[in-house]
Coordinates of C-alpha atoms in Angstrom, one line a residue:
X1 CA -8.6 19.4 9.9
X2 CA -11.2 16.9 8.0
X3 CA -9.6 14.6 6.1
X4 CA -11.4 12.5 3.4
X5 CA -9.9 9.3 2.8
X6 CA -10.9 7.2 -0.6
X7 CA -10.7 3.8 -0.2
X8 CA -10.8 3.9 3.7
X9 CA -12.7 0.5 4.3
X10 CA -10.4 -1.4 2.7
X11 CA -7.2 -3.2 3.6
X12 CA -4.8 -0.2 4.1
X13 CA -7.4 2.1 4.3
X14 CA -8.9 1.0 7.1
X15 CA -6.0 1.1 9.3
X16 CA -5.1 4.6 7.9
X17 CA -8.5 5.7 9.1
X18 CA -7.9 4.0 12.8
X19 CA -4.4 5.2 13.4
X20 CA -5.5 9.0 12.3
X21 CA -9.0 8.7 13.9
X22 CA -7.2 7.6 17.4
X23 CA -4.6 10.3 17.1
X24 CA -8.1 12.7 17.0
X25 CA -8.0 13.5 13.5
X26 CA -11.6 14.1 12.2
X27 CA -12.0 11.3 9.2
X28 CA -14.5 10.3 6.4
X29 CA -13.9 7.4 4.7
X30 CA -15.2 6.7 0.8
X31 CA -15.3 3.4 -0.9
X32 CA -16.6 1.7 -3.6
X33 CA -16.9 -1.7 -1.5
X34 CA -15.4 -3.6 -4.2
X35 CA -12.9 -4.5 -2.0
X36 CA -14.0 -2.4 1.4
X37 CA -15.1 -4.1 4.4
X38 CA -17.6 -1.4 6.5
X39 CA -16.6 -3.1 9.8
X40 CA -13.2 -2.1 9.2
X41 CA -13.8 1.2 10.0
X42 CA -13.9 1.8 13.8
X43 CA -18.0 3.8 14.4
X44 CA -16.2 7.2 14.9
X45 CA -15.3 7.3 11.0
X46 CA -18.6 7.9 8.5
X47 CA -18.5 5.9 5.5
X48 CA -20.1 7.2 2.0
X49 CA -19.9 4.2 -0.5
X50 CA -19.1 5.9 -3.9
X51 CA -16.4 6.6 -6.1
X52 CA -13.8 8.8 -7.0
X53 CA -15.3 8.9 -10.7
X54 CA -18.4 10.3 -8.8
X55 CA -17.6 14.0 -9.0
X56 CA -21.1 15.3 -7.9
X57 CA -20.6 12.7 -5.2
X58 CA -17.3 14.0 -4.3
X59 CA -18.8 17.7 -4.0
X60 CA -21.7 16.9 -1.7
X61 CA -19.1 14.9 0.5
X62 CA -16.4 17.8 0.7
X63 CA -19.1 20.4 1.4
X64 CA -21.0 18.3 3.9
X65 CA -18.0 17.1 6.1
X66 CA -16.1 20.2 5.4
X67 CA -12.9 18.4 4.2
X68 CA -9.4 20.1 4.0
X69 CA -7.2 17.3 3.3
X70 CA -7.2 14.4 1.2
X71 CA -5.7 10.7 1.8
X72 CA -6.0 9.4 -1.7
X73 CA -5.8 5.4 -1.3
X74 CA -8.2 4.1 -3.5
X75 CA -6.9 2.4 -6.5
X76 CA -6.9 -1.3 -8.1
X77 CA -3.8 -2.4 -7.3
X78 CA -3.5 -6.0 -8.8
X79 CA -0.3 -6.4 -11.6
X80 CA -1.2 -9.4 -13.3
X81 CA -4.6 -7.9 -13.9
X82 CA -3.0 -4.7 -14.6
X83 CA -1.4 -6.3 -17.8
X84 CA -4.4 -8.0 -18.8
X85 CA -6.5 -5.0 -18.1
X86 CA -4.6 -1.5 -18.6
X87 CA -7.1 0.4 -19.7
X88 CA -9.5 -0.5 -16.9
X89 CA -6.4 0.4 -14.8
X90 CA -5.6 3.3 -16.2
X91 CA -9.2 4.4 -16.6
X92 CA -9.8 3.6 -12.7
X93 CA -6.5 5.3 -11.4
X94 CA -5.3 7.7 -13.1
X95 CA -8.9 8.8 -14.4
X96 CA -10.3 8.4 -10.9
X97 CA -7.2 10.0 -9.7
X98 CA -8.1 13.4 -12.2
X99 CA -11.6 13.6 -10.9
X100 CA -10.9 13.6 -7.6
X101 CA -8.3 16.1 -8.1
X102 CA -10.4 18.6 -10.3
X103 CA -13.0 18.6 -7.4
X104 CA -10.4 19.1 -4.6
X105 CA -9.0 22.5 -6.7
X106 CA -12.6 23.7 -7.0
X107 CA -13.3 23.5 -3.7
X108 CA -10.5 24.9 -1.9
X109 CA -8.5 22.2 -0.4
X110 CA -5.0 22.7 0.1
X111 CA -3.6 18.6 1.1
X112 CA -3.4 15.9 -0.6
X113 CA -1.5 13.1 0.7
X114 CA -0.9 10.5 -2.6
X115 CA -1.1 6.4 -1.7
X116 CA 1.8 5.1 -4.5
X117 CA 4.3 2.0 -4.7
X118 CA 7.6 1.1 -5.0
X119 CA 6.1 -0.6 -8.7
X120 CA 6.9 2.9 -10.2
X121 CA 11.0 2.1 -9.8
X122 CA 10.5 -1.1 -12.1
X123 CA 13.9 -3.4 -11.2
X124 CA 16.3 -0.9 -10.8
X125 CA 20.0 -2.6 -10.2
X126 CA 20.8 -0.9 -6.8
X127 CA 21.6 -1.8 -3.0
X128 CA 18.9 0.3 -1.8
X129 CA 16.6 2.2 -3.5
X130 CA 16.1 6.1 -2.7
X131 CA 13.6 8.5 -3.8
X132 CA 16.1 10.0 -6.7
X133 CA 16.4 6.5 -8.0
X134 CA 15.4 6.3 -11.9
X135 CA 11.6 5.4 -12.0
X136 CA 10.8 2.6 -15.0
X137 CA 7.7 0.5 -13.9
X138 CA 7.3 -2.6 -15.8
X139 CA 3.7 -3.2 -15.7
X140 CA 0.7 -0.8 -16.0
X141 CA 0.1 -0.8 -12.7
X142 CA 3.3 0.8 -11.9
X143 CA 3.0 2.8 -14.8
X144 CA -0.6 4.8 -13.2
X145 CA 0.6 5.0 -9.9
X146 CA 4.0 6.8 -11.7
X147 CA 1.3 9.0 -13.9
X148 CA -1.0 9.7 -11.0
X149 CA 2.4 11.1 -9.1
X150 CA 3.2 13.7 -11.9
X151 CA -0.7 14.5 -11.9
X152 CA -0.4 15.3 -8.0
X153 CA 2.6 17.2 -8.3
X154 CA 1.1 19.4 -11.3
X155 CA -2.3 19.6 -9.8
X156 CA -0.4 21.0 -6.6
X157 CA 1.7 23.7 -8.8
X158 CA -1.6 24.6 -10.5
X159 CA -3.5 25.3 -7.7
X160 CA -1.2 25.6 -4.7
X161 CA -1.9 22.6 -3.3
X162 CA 0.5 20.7 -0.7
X163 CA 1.2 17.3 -1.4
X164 CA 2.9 14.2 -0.3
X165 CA 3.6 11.0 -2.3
X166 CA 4.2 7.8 -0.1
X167 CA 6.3 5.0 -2.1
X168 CA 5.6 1.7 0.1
X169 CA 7.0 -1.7 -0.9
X170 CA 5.8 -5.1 0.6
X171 CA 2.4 -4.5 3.3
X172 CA 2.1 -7.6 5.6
X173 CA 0.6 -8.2 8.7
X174 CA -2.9 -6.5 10.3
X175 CA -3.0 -4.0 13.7
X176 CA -5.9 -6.9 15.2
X177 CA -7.2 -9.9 13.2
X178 CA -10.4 -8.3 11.9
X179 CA -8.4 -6.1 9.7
X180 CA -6.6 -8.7 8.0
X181 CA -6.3 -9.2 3.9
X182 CA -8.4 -11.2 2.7
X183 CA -6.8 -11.6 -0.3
X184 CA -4.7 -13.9 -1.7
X185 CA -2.4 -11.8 -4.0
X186 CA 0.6 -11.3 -1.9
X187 CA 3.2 -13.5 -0.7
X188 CA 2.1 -13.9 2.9
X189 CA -1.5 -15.1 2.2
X190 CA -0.4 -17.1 -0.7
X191 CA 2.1 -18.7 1.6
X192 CA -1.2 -19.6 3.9
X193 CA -3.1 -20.4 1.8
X194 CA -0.8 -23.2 0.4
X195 CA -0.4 -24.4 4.1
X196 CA -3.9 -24.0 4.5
X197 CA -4.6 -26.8 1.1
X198 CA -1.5 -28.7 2.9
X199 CA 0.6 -27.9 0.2
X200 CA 3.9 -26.6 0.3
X201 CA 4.7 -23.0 -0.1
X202 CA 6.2 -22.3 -3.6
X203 CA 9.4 -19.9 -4.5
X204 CA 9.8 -18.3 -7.9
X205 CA 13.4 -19.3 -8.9
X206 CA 16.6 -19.9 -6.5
X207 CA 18.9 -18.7 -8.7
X208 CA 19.1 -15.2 -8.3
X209 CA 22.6 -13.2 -7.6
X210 CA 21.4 -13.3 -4.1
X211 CA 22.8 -14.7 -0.5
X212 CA 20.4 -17.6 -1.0
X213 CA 19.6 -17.6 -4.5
X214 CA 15.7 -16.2 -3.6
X215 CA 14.1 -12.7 -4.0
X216 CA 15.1 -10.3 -1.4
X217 CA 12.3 -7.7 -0.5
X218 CA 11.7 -5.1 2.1
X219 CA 8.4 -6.0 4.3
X220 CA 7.0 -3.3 6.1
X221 CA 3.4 -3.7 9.0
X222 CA 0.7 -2.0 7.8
X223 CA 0.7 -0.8 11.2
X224 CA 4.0 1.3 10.4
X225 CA 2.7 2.2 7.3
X226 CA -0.6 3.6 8.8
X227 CA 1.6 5.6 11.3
X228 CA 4.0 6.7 8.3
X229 CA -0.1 8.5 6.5
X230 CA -0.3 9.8 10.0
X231 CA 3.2 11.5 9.9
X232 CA 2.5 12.7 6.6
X233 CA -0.8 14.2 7.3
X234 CA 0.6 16.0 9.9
X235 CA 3.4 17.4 7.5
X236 CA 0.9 18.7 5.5
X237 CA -1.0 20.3 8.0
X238 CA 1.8 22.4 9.0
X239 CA 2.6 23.0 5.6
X240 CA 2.2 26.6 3.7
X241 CA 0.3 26.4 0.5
X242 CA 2.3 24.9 -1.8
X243 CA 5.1 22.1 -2.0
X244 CA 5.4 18.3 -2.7
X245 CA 7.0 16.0 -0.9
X246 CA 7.7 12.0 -2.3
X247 CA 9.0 9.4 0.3
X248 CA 9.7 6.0 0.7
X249 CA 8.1 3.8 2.9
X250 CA 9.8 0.6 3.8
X251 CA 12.0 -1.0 6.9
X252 CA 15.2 -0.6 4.5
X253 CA 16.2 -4.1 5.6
X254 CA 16.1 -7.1 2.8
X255 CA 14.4 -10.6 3.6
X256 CA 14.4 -13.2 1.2
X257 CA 11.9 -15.2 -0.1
X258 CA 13.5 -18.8 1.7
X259 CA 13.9 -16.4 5.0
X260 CA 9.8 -15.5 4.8
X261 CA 9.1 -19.0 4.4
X262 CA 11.1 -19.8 7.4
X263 CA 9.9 -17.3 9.3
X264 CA 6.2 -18.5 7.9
X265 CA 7.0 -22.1 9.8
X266 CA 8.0 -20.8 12.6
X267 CA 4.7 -18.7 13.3
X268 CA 2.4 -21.6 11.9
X269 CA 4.2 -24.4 12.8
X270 CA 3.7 -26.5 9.7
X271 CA 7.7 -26.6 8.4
X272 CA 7.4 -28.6 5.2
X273 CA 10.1 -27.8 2.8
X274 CA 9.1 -25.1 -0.2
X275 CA 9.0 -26.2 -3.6
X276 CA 11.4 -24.3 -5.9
X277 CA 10.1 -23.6 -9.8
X278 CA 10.4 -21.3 -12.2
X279 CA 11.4 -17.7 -12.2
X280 CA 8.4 -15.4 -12.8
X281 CA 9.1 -12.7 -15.6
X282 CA 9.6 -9.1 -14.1
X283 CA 10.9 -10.4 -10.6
X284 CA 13.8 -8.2 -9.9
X285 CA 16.6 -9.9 -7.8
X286 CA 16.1 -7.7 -5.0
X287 CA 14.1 -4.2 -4.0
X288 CA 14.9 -2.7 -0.5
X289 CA 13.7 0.8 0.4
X290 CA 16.2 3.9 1.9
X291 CA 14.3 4.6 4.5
X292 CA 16.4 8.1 5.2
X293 CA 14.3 10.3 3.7
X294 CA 11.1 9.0 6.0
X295 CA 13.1 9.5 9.2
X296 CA 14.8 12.9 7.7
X297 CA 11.5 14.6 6.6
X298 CA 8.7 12.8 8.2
X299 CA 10.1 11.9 11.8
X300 CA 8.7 8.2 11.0
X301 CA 10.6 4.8 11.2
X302 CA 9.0 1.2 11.1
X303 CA 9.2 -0.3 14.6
X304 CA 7.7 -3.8 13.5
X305 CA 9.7 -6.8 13.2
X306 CA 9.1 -9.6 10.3
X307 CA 8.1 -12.2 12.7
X308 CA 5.4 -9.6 14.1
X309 CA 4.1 -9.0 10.6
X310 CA 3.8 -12.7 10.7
X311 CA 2.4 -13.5 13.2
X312 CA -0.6 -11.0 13.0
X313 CA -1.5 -11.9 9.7
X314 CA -1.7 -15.7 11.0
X315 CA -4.1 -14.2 13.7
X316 CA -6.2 -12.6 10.5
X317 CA -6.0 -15.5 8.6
X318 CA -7.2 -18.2 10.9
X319 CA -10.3 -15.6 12.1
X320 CA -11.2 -14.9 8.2
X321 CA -10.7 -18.9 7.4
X322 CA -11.5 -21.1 10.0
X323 CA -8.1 -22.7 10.8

């Protein structure tokens, strides 16, 4: 098989594309570059800059590379912006999501593997949250990334497509330093970069119904979670025409806010005490994946540890910033 993935030079992507390209898969990345990085990708993988609004663009590229599956990843993905902006978001994902989806039916390809989030179950009062737990997003992020699912699964009854949507909660961590975030929207770079200013990390309220009074979250490697696209690929590739698959991708083990800090110090060696404000509105008390149905249908598990995440992130973080 050839599979296309959208958004393959960034973050994710980029590792999706590695792990699948080393396990011989033939892969073509598009990206918009917005957020892509071209020397991500390793020189095995051609990149086409474009995007997935681009429907002449996305003919040309399925008929030139001879695609037969799709790894869908491209998407903005930011939630604060996603309140401020939903109709850019719901223009760019859902609407991207829809051209890209009219162009795979028309030319015959029968995979599509769907990049969505654990935002789509909202904060759901549970222990561990399954694939048959109630989705209610509370931001329109979540809210596309639910919409784009119910796309994929009717786009795949329409036109017997097989497809697979991955749920992944918290990505940390890089496969080798130049793959690293560069961002600073997520709790492990915003952790560094606080170090980084020498200030002291900040937590979000300690006075949640939890062990320590901090968030709990599951954390999983982008390393695992490149693996867990390569499982599902290979599903799909061995599946018949038709089907749909969703799946959660996470460790299924909690860590709390105050236990990522720690964990932070330990890697870094800088210590200093947090500084404890405010809740945030939306944070739910805790959101910790069932990882059955991964292991169950997909043969995957994470194998990455919290202080590997880390620790490679550290390693990306000091390359991209100078520390």
């Amino acid at each position: 098989m050839t599979w296309l993935i959208t958004g393959g030079a960034g973050y994710i992507g980029a590792h999706v594309a590695r792990a699948m390209a080393a396990d011989g898969e033939r892969v073509v990345a598009l990206d918009d570059l917005s957020a892509g990085v071209p020397a991500r990708l390793p020189a095995s993988v051609p990149l086409v800059t474009g995007s997935t609004m681009d429907a002449d663009l996305l003919r040309r590229v399925f008929a030139e590379h001879e695609v037969t599956g799709v790894v869908h990843l491209a998407a903005r993905k930011q939630v604060a912006e996603s309140v401020d902006r939903p109709t850019y978001y719901y223009r760019e994902n859902v609407g991207g999501l829809g051209t890209l989806l009219d162009a795979v039916a028309e030319a015959g390809i029968e995979r599509f593997l769907f990049s969505s989030s654990a935002a789509v179950y909202g904060n759901p009062d549970v222990d561990l949250i399954t694939e048959d737990t109630p989705c209610a997003p509370v931001n329109p992020y979540g809210e596309t990334k639910l919409t784009g699912e119910w796309l994929v699964r009717a786009a795949g009854r329409a036109h017997g497509i097989a497809t697979v949507c991955l749920r992944y909660f918290n990505v940390a961590g890089a496969a080798a330093p130049e793959l690293a975030d560069t961002g600073v929207f997520n709790i492990v770079p915003m952790v560094f970069d606080r170090l980084t200013r020498d200030e002291a990390p900040r937590i979000f309220g300690d006075d949640y119904p939890t062990p320590d009074g901090t968030c709990v979250r599951d954390y999983i490697h982008v390393a695992d979670l490149a693996e867990a696209h390569l499982a599902a690929a290979r599903r799909l590739a061995g599946a018949g025409p038709a089907g749909d698959l969703t799946v959660n991708i996470g460790r299924g083990e909690g860590v709390s806010v105050r236990e990522l800090i720690s964990v932070i110090g330990d890697v870094t060696g800088d210590r200093r005490a947090p500084v404890v404000e405010g809740r945030r509105p939306g944070d739910a008390p805790r959101a910790v994946a069932s990882a059955a149905r991964a292991a169950e249908e997909l043969g995957w598990r994470a194998r990455r540890t919290v202080p590997e995440m880390v620790d490679s992130a550290w390693r990306g973080w000091r390359l991209h910033h100078g520390k």
